[in-house]
Amino acid sequence: MAVAGPEIERLIQLLARLPGLGPRSARRAALHLIKKREALMVPLASALQVAIERIQVCKTCGNIDTQSPCTVCTDPRRDPAMIVVVADVADLWALERAKASNGRYHVLGGTLSPLDGVGPQDLTIDALVQRAHAPEVQEIILALNATVDGQTTAHYITDLLQEANVKVTRLAHGVPVGGELDYLDEGTLSAAMRQRTLF
Amino acid sequence: MAVAGPEIERLIQLLARLPGLGPRSARRAALHLIKKREALMVPLASALQVAIERIQVCKTCGNIDTQSPCTVCTDPRRDPAMIVVVADVADLWALERAKASNGRYHVLGGTLSPLDGVGPQDLTIDALVQRAHAPEVQEIILALNATVDGQTTAHYITDLLQEANVKVTRLAHGVPVGGELDYLDEGTLSAAMRQRTLF
Ligand SMILES: [Zn+2]
Ligand SMILES: [Zn+2]
């Protein structure tokens, strides 16, 4: 497709590498940007430039921010006794949107996955163990996906933390809020039954 | 959500305005860009800047390109006798990918839509009528969607072109290549039957 010239073709190819956009929607996105030149393309180019210049990874927890240590790590209202371990910054954001925790975070950068060649050295597990030994830390909350890889990672970390003087916890299994019982798998249902709470 | 600061929030909001990306996938796209800083975010910012500086709308046909008149309009191998009328540049690209025509194009900028307040003055219909009167033009091919708005637009243009010395044609209806008969509506099936061709 050389109708529109190499400049647009390059823009489409880069947009197609964003998660959620395939080749077809990348073409539509490129056209939309070109049509909304002043209202969207110029502001997006500038927002990307700002991000390129200012965004960095927090050296403490792995969150992304315009400062390192990040806003969460330096917030005095955060409880330094709890570290919530997540696989990815997206999970950190999700927990923050849910206001699920007042602790600090630790972003692993993924989960252990022998099939994909992801081993402990590819994640920030060493740094987590080191943080867990700090005197103020009392609880490590493993907020990892309830998948095989997520749970393998949780077990691996739990083993490593046995020497540290911390409580290791994980998220409860159960019925999602708004979830219908007959759509849930048996493992979730029996976990929800075992971990039932007083009404 | 003020975890990641206003810079990332702004990037997410702009990405969410791209067709195909909702708020959730815009967050994932922003994270992906930040993680792939050198491999994706920097090249995308630069491709957008190039597009901002160089892309323009062809003054003849409405195509977008880095030159006006565009590459299609100035290509001497294109048949100047045929003008393919499309609603949008995306349709022009689709026809070019299909190598469906060797003619030139005319991009209307949409279709007539009384419900959405789109009237003839919002489209490049006047310019099309003017082009249709050029001595070299023999056929106007209406490559518009087979929707109510598309067909209303086709009828409106056909009426206007009655004074011009051109043949006005439209795309055939029929069974899509690879399409299964029992998934097609009755209108398509009877059109395909009426317009059947020799095997
Ligand atoms: Zn941090
Ligand atoms: Zn043109």
GROMACS .gro file of C-alpha atoms and ligand atoms in nm:
model
  400
    1MET     CA    1   0.000   0.000   0.000
    2ALA     CA    2   0.191   0.303  -0.122
    3VAL     CA    3  -0.109   0.527  -0.182
    4ALA     CA    4  -0.051   0.760   0.103
    5GLY     CA    5   0.327   0.765   0.108
    6PRO     CA    6   0.588   0.623   0.345
    7GLU     CA    7   0.522   0.881   0.621
    8ILE     CA    8   0.164   0.763   0.681
    9GLU     CA    9   0.265   0.399   0.630
   10ARG     CA   10   0.523   0.437   0.907
   11LEU     CA   11   0.268   0.598   1.139
   12ILE     CA   12   0.024   0.312   1.074
   13GLN     CA   13   0.292   0.049   1.141
   14LEU     CA   14   0.386   0.207   1.474
   15LEU     CA   15   0.023   0.245   1.582
   16ALA     CA   16  -0.038  -0.120   1.492
   17ARG     CA   17   0.217  -0.217   1.758
   18LEU     CA   18  -0.001  -0.076   2.036
   19PRO     CA   19  -0.194  -0.342   2.229
   20GLY     CA   20  -0.557  -0.335   2.121
   21LEU     CA   21  -0.489  -0.200   1.771
   22GLY     CA   22  -0.452  -0.437   1.476
   23PRO     CA   23  -0.346  -0.334   1.124
   24ARG     CA   24  -0.701  -0.234   1.034
   25SER     CA   25  -0.774  -0.024   1.341
   26ALA     CA   26  -0.424   0.128   1.317
   27ARG     CA   27  -0.517   0.260   0.971
   28ARG     CA   28  -0.838   0.406   1.109
   29ALA     CA   29  -0.648   0.557   1.402
   30ALA     CA   30  -0.391   0.715   1.167
   31LEU     CA   31  -0.666   0.865   0.952
   32HIS     CA   32  -0.846   0.993   1.260
   33LEU     CA   33  -0.525   1.158   1.382
   34ILE     CA   34  -0.464   1.322   1.044
   35LYS     CA   35  -0.822   1.451   1.030
   36LYS     CA   36  -0.805   1.582   1.387
   37ARG     CA   37  -0.466   1.740   1.330
   38GLU     CA   38  -0.492   2.034   1.571
   39ALA     CA   39  -0.736   1.874   1.817
   40LEU     CA   40  -0.565   1.538   1.856
   41MET     CA   41  -0.248   1.470   1.654
   42VAL     CA   42  -0.059   1.780   1.775
   43PRO     CA   43  -0.157   1.729   2.144
   44LEU     CA   44  -0.072   1.356   2.126
   45ALA     CA   45   0.271   1.424   1.974
   46SER     CA   46   0.334   1.673   2.251
   47ALA     CA   47   0.208   1.440   2.529
   48LEU     CA   48   0.441   1.169   2.398
   49GLN     CA   49   0.730   1.413   2.397
   50VAL     CA   50   0.656   1.510   2.759
   51ALA     CA   51   0.636   1.142   2.854
   52ILE     CA   52   0.965   1.068   2.678
   53GLU     CA   53   1.137   1.350   2.866
   54ARG     CA   54   0.982   1.310   3.210
   55ILE     CA   55   0.853   0.959   3.281
   56GLN     CA   56   1.083   0.725   3.469
   57VAL     CA   57   1.068   0.396   3.654
   58CYS     CA   58   1.072   0.424   4.036
   59LYS     CA   59   1.402   0.277   4.158
   60THR     CA   60   1.233   0.157   4.476
   61CYS     CA   61   0.909  -0.006   4.366
   62GLY     CA   62   0.907  -0.020   3.983
   63ASN     CA   63   0.606   0.211   3.946
   64ILE     CA   64   0.627   0.472   3.671
   65ASP     CA   65   0.612   0.839   3.753
   66THR     CA   66   0.781   1.169   3.682
   67GLN     CA   67   0.987   1.123   3.998
   68SER     CA   68   1.195   0.842   4.152
   69PRO     CA   69   1.125   0.738   4.426
   70CYS     CA   70   0.767   0.772   4.300
   71THR     CA   71   0.471   0.961   4.448
   72VAL     CA   72   0.343   0.644   4.617
   73CYS     CA   73   0.680   0.554   4.771
   74THR     CA   74   0.730   0.908   4.909
   75ASP     CA   75   0.373   0.963   5.031
   76PRO     CA   76   0.393   0.987   5.414
   77ARG     CA   77   0.027   0.878   5.445
   78ARG     CA   78   0.112   0.536   5.301
   79ASP     CA   79   0.160   0.254   5.549
   80PRO     CA   80   0.527   0.148   5.527
   81ALA     CA   81   0.443  -0.181   5.700
   82MET     CA   82   0.268  -0.327   5.393
   83ILE     CA   83   0.412  -0.401   5.050
   84VAL     CA   84   0.165  -0.505   4.782
   85VAL     CA   85   0.344  -0.718   4.521
   86VAL     CA   86   0.207  -0.692   4.165
   87ALA     CA   87   0.325  -0.834   3.834
   88ASP     CA   88   0.279  -0.518   3.635
   89VAL     CA   89   0.225  -0.142   3.669
   90ALA     CA   90  -0.122  -0.198   3.518
   91ASP     CA   91  -0.212  -0.407   3.825
   92LEU     CA   92  -0.082  -0.133   4.054
   93TRP     CA   93  -0.304   0.118   3.873
   94ALA     CA   94  -0.603  -0.117   3.899
   95LEU     CA   95  -0.557  -0.157   4.276
   96GLU     CA   96  -0.514   0.218   4.317
   97ARG     CA   97  -0.832   0.287   4.119
   98ALA     CA   98  -1.010   0.042   4.350
   99LYS     CA   99  -0.850   0.217   4.652
  100ALA     CA  100  -0.782  -0.142   4.757
  101SER     CA  101  -0.474  -0.074   4.968
  102ASN     CA  102  -0.299   0.197   5.163
  103GLY     CA  103   0.037   0.022   5.151
  104ARG     CA  104   0.331   0.062   4.919
  105TYR     CA  105   0.394  -0.149   4.611
  106HIS     CA  106   0.650  -0.370   4.446
  107VAL     CA  107   0.627  -0.427   4.071
  108LEU     CA  108   0.785  -0.758   3.968
  109GLY     CA  109   0.788  -0.683   3.597
  110GLY     CA  110   0.600  -1.003   3.511
  111THR     CA  111   0.547  -1.351   3.651
  112LEU     CA  112   0.766  -1.660   3.643
  113SER     CA  113   0.694  -1.847   3.321
  114PRO     CA  114   0.926  -2.136   3.229
  115LEU     CA  115   0.746  -2.175   2.895
  116ASP     CA  116   0.820  -1.813   2.801
  117GLY     CA  117   1.172  -1.832   2.944
  118VAL     CA  118   1.095  -1.592   3.231
  119GLY     CA  119   1.302  -1.689   3.535
  120PRO     CA  120   1.356  -1.525   3.877
  121GLN     CA  121   1.649  -1.320   3.743
  122ASP     CA  122   1.413  -1.151   3.492
  123LEU     CA  123   1.192  -1.017   3.772
  124THR     CA  124   1.267  -0.779   4.061
  125ILE     CA  125   1.243  -1.061   4.317
  126ASP     CA  126   1.587  -0.997   4.474
  127ALA     CA  127   1.493  -0.635   4.537
  128LEU     CA  128   1.163  -0.746   4.693
  129VAL     CA  129   1.340  -0.984   4.934
  130GLN     CA  130   1.574  -0.702   5.031
  131ARG     CA  131   1.281  -0.464   5.093
  132ALA     CA  132   1.103  -0.732   5.298
  133HIS     CA  133   1.394  -0.738   5.543
  134ALA     CA  134   1.354  -0.368   5.629
  135PRO     CA  135   1.249  -0.335   5.996
  136GLU     CA  136   0.929  -0.140   5.921
  137VAL     CA  137   0.788  -0.403   5.683
  138GLN     CA  138   0.539  -0.641   5.846
  139GLU     CA  139   0.327  -0.778   5.563
  140ILE     CA  140   0.386  -0.873   5.201
  141ILE     CA  141   0.057  -0.898   5.010
  142LEU     CA  142   0.091  -1.104   4.691
  143ALA     CA  143  -0.160  -0.946   4.451
  144LEU     CA  144  -0.082  -1.174   4.159
  145ASN     CA  145  -0.312  -1.318   3.893
  146ALA     CA  146  -0.496  -1.637   3.991
  147THR     CA  147  -0.329  -1.814   3.697
  148VAL     CA  148  -0.075  -2.095   3.697
  149ASP     CA  149   0.214  -1.851   3.637
  150GLY     CA  150   0.082  -1.608   3.898
  151GLN     CA  151   0.048  -1.878   4.162
  152THR     CA  152   0.388  -2.034   4.077
  153THR     CA  153   0.540  -1.692   4.132
  154ALA     CA  154   0.350  -1.649   4.460
  155HIS     CA  155   0.482  -1.983   4.591
  156TYR     CA  156   0.836  -1.905   4.483
  157ILE     CA  157   0.830  -1.568   4.661
  158THR     CA  158   0.667  -1.713   4.973
  159ASP     CA  159   0.950  -1.968   5.001
  160LEU     CA  160   1.215  -1.698   4.967
  161LEU     CA  161   1.048  -1.483   5.233
  162GLN     CA  162   1.041  -1.751   5.502
  163GLU     CA  163   1.360  -1.613   5.657
  164ALA     CA  164   1.225  -1.259   5.660
  165ASN     CA  165   1.021  -1.154   5.961
  166VAL     CA  166   0.705  -1.078   5.760
  167LYS     CA  167   0.357  -1.214   5.718
  168VAL     CA  168   0.293  -1.321   5.355
  169THR     CA  169  -0.069  -1.297   5.240
  170ARG     CA  170  -0.250  -1.322   4.909
  171LEU     CA  171  -0.578  -1.193   4.765
  172ALA     CA  172  -0.893  -1.386   4.853
  173HIS     CA  173  -1.062  -1.605   4.595
  174GLY     CA  174  -1.437  -1.564   4.561
  175VAL     CA  175  -1.736  -1.453   4.365
  176PRO     CA  176  -1.667  -1.128   4.173
  177VAL     CA  177  -1.899  -0.844   4.277
  178GLY     CA  178  -2.193  -0.865   4.036
  179GLY     CA  179  -2.082  -1.212   3.930
  180GLU     CA  180  -2.337  -1.486   3.865
  181LEU     CA  181  -2.273  -1.818   4.032
  182ASP     CA  182  -2.357  -2.039   3.737
  183TYR     CA  183  -2.092  -1.869   3.523
  184LEU     CA  184  -1.814  -1.935   3.774
  185ASP     CA  185  -1.579  -2.229   3.764
  186GLU     CA  186  -1.586  -2.493   4.037
  187GLY     CA  187  -1.253  -2.388   4.188
  188THR     CA  188  -1.379  -2.033   4.246
  189LEU     CA  189  -1.708  -2.158   4.387
  190SER     CA  190  -1.553  -2.397   4.636
  191ALA     CA  191  -1.295  -2.133   4.740
  192ALA     CA  192  -1.578  -1.882   4.791
  193MET     CA  193  -1.763  -2.138   5.001
  194ARG     CA  194  -1.457  -2.225   5.216
  195GLN     CA  195  -1.370  -1.858   5.271
  196ARG     CA  196  -1.732  -1.754   5.338
  197THR     CA  197  -1.780  -1.460   5.573
  198LEU     CA  198  -2.046  -1.365   5.826
  199PHE     CA  199  -2.338  -1.174   5.673
  200MET     CA  200  -0.656   0.823   3.932
  201ALA     CA  201  -0.360   1.040   4.024
  202VAL     CA  202  -0.110   0.759   4.087
  203ALA     CA  203   0.103   0.819   3.785
  204GLY     CA  204   0.078   1.194   3.759
  205PRO     CA  205  -0.093   1.431   3.515
  206GLU     CA  206   0.153   1.365   3.230
  207ILE     CA  207   0.056   0.997   3.197
  208GLU     CA  208  -0.309   1.079   3.263
  209ARG     CA  209  -0.305   1.323   2.971
  210LEU     CA  210  -0.139   1.065   2.744
  211ILE     CA  211  -0.405   0.808   2.838
  212GLN     CA  212  -0.688   1.055   2.771
  213LEU     CA  213  -0.555   1.140   2.425
  214LEU     CA  214  -0.498   0.774   2.335
  215ALA     CA  215  -0.856   0.696   2.449
  216ARG     CA  216  -0.982   0.930   2.175
  217LEU     CA  217  -0.841   0.704   1.902
  218PRO     CA  218  -1.104   0.485   1.735
  219GLY     CA  219  -1.068   0.130   1.863
  220LEU     CA  220  -0.919   0.225   2.199
  221GLY     CA  221  -1.143   0.264   2.506
  222PRO     CA  222  -1.027   0.396   2.845
  223ARG     CA  223  -0.901   0.053   2.950
  224SER     CA  224  -0.702  -0.022   2.635
  225ALA     CA  225  -0.572   0.336   2.632
  226ARG     CA  226  -0.417   0.270   2.974
  227ARG     CA  227  -0.258  -0.048   2.844
  228ALA     CA  228  -0.135   0.135   2.533
  229ALA     CA  229   0.019   0.414   2.744
  230LEU     CA  230   0.198   0.160   2.965
  231HIS     CA  231   0.320  -0.027   2.660
  232LEU     CA  232   0.457   0.297   2.511
  233ILE     CA  233   0.634   0.386   2.836
  234LYS     CA  234   0.787   0.039   2.862
  235LYS     CA  235   0.898   0.044   2.498
  236ARG     CA  236   1.034   0.396   2.526
  237GLU     CA  237   1.317   0.374   2.272
  238ALA     CA  238   1.162   0.107   2.048
  239LEU     CA  239   0.813   0.254   2.019
  240MET     CA  240   0.736   0.577   2.206
  241VAL     CA  241   1.025   0.778   2.060
  242PRO     CA  242   0.961   0.657   1.699
  243LEU     CA  243   0.586   0.718   1.733
  244ALA     CA  244   0.639   1.073   1.863
  245SER     CA  245   0.869   1.137   1.569
  246ALA     CA  246   0.631   0.980   1.312
  247LEU     CA  247   0.351   1.201   1.445
  248GLN     CA  248   0.574   1.506   1.417
  249VAL     CA  249   0.657   1.418   1.055
  250ALA     CA  250   0.287   1.369   0.981
  251ILE     CA  251   0.201   1.703   1.143
  252GLU     CA  252   0.460   1.880   0.932
  253ARG     CA  253   0.413   1.704   0.598
  254ILE     CA  254   0.067   1.548   0.555
  255GLN     CA  255  -0.192   1.751   0.368
  256VAL     CA  256  -0.529   1.704   0.203
  257CYS     CA  257  -0.520   1.687  -0.179
  258LYS     CA  258  -0.696   1.998  -0.311
  259THR     CA  259  -0.821   1.802  -0.613
  260CYS     CA  260  -0.957   1.475  -0.473
  261GLY     CA  261  -0.950   1.496  -0.091
  262ASN     CA  262  -0.696   1.213  -0.052
  263ILE     CA  263  -0.425   1.268   0.207
  264ASP     CA  264  -0.062   1.270   0.106
  265THR     CA  265   0.260   1.465   0.147
  266GLN     CA  266   0.184   1.651  -0.176
  267SER     CA  267  -0.118   1.828  -0.327
  268PRO     CA  268  -0.231   1.735  -0.590
  269CYS     CA  269  -0.167   1.390  -0.446
  270THR     CA  270   0.033   1.097  -0.588
  271VAL     CA  271  -0.284   0.939  -0.731
  272CYS     CA  272  -0.404   1.260  -0.899
  273THR     CA  273  -0.065   1.324  -1.060
  274ASP     CA  274   0.007   0.963  -1.165
  275PRO     CA  275   0.008   0.962  -1.548
  276ARG     CA  276  -0.078   0.589  -1.552
  277ARG     CA  277  -0.414   0.660  -1.392
  278ASP     CA  278  -0.713   0.674  -1.624
  279PRO     CA  279  -0.841   1.033  -1.618
  280ALA     CA  280  -1.173   0.917  -1.767
  281MET     CA  281  -1.289   0.753  -1.442
  282ILE     CA  282  -1.354   0.914  -1.105
  283VAL     CA  283  -1.427   0.677  -0.817
  284VAL     CA  284  -1.636   0.856  -0.554
  285VAL     CA  285  -1.580   0.745  -0.193
  286ALA     CA  286  -1.713   0.872   0.138
  287ASP     CA  287  -1.383   0.861   0.320
  288VAL     CA  288  -1.007   0.828   0.267
  289ALA     CA  289  -1.031   0.489   0.440
  290ASP     CA  290  -1.250   0.367   0.152
  291LEU     CA  291  -0.998   0.500  -0.100
  292TRP     CA  292  -0.724   0.304   0.078
  293ALA     CA  293  -0.940  -0.009   0.083
  294LEU     CA  294  -1.003   0.012  -0.294
  295GLU     CA  295  -0.634   0.076  -0.358
  296ARG     CA  296  -0.534  -0.224  -0.146
  297ALA     CA  297  -0.777  -0.431  -0.351
  298LYS     CA  298  -0.631  -0.279  -0.671
  299ALA     CA  299  -0.999  -0.240  -0.760
  300SER     CA  300  -0.965   0.055  -0.992
  301ASN     CA  301  -0.716   0.237  -1.212
  302GLY     CA  302  -0.912   0.562  -1.206
  303ARG     CA  303  -0.881   0.871  -0.996
  304TYR     CA  304  -1.079   0.939  -0.680
  305HIS     CA  305  -1.305   1.190  -0.519
  306VAL     CA  306  -1.340   1.186  -0.140
  307LEU     CA  307  -1.674   1.328  -0.027
  308GLY     CA  308  -1.580   1.359   0.339
  309GLY     CA  309  -1.881   1.156   0.456
  310THR     CA  310  -2.232   1.072   0.340
  311LEU     CA  311  -2.553   1.272   0.354
  312SER     CA  312  -2.716   1.209   0.688
  313PRO     CA  313  -3.015   1.426   0.783
  314LEU     CA  314  -3.024   1.265   1.130
  315ASP     CA  315  -2.664   1.368   1.199
  316GLY     CA  316  -2.713   1.707   1.036
  317VAL     CA  317  -2.485   1.630   0.740
  318GLY     CA  318  -2.612   1.811   0.432
  319PRO     CA  319  -2.471   1.854   0.077
  320GLN     CA  320  -2.280   2.169   0.182
  321ASP     CA  321  -2.082   1.959   0.435
  322LEU     CA  322  -1.948   1.731   0.162
  323THR     CA  323  -1.733   1.803  -0.145
  324ILE     CA  324  -2.027   1.744  -0.381
  325ASP     CA  325  -1.995   2.080  -0.562
  326ALA     CA  326  -1.632   2.007  -0.642
  327LEU     CA  327  -1.729   1.662  -0.772
  328VAL     CA  328  -1.992   1.807  -1.008
  329GLN     CA  329  -1.732   2.052  -1.135
  330ARG     CA  330  -1.479   1.773  -1.194
  331ALA     CA  331  -1.746   1.564  -1.371
  332HIS     CA  332  -1.783   1.840  -1.632
  333ALA     CA  333  -1.417   1.819  -1.738
  334PRO     CA  334  -1.398   1.694  -2.098
  335GLU     CA  335  -1.178   1.392  -2.017
  336VAL     CA  336  -1.418   1.248  -1.757
  337GLN     CA  337  -1.646   0.975  -1.891
  338GLU     CA  338  -1.753   0.773  -1.589
  339ILE     CA  339  -1.832   0.848  -1.225
  340ILE     CA  340  -1.824   0.530  -1.013
  341LEU     CA  341  -2.015   0.570  -0.686
  342ALA     CA  342  -1.825   0.346  -0.442
  343LEU     CA  343  -2.042   0.426  -0.142
  344ASN     CA  344  -2.154   0.205   0.144
  345ALA     CA  345  -2.465  -0.004   0.079
  346THR     CA  346  -2.636   0.169   0.372
  347VAL     CA  347  -2.934   0.405   0.373
  348ASP     CA  348  -2.707   0.710   0.402
  349GLY     CA  349  -2.470   0.579   0.135
  350GLN     CA  350  -2.752   0.511  -0.109
  351THR     CA  351  -2.926   0.844  -0.035
  352THR     CA  352  -2.597   1.014  -0.119
  353ALA     CA  353  -2.561   0.808  -0.437
  354HIS     CA  354  -2.908   0.908  -0.556
  355TYR     CA  355  -2.850   1.274  -0.472
  356ILE     CA  356  -2.524   1.279  -0.672
  357THR     CA  357  -2.675   1.087  -0.962
  358ASP     CA  358  -2.950   1.351  -0.994
  359LEU     CA  359  -2.696   1.635  -0.991
  360LEU     CA  360  -2.485   1.466  -1.259
  361GLN     CA  361  -2.767   1.424  -1.509
  362GLU     CA  362  -2.660   1.741  -1.691
  363ALA     CA  363  -2.297   1.630  -1.707
  364ASN     CA  364  -2.198   1.415  -2.003
  365VAL     CA  365  -2.090   1.117  -1.788
  366LYS     CA  366  -2.199   0.763  -1.719
  367VAL     CA  367  -2.281   0.716  -1.347
  368THR     CA  368  -2.226   0.363  -1.213
  369ARG     CA  369  -2.221   0.202  -0.870
  370LEU     CA  370  -2.060  -0.107  -0.715
  371ALA     CA  371  -2.238  -0.438  -0.771
  372HIS     CA  372  -2.427  -0.603  -0.489
  373GLY     CA  373  -2.360  -0.970  -0.433
  374VAL     CA  374  -2.218  -1.249  -0.223
  375PRO     CA  375  -1.888  -1.145  -0.059
  376VAL     CA  376  -1.594  -1.365  -0.165
  377GLY     CA  377  -1.581  -1.639   0.097
  378GLY     CA  378  -1.928  -1.546   0.218
  379GLU     CA  379  -2.178  -1.814   0.317
  380LEU     CA  380  -2.523  -1.784   0.166
  381ASP     CA  381  -2.720  -1.862   0.478
  382TYR     CA  382  -2.556  -1.572   0.664
  383LEU     CA  383  -2.657  -1.317   0.400
  384ASP     CA  384  -2.967  -1.100   0.412
  385GLU     CA  385  -3.242  -1.145   0.157
  386GLY     CA  386  -3.169  -0.817  -0.021
  387THR     CA  387  -2.813  -0.923  -0.094
  388LEU     CA  388  -2.920  -1.269  -0.204
  389SER     CA  389  -3.184  -1.146  -0.448
  390ALA     CA  390  -2.945  -0.881  -0.584
  391ALA     CA  391  -2.678  -1.149  -0.632
  392MET     CA  392  -2.932  -1.363  -0.815
  393ARG     CA  393  -3.050  -1.080  -1.043
  394GLN     CA  394  -2.694  -0.974  -1.125
  395ARG     CA  395  -2.568  -1.330  -1.176
  396THR     CA  396  -2.284  -1.374  -1.424
  397LEU     CA  397  -2.184  -1.650  -1.666
  398PHE     CA  398  -1.961  -1.916  -1.507
  399ZN      ZN  399   0.788   0.380   4.399
  400ZN      ZN  400  -0.562   1.379  -0.523
   0.00000   0.00000   0.00000
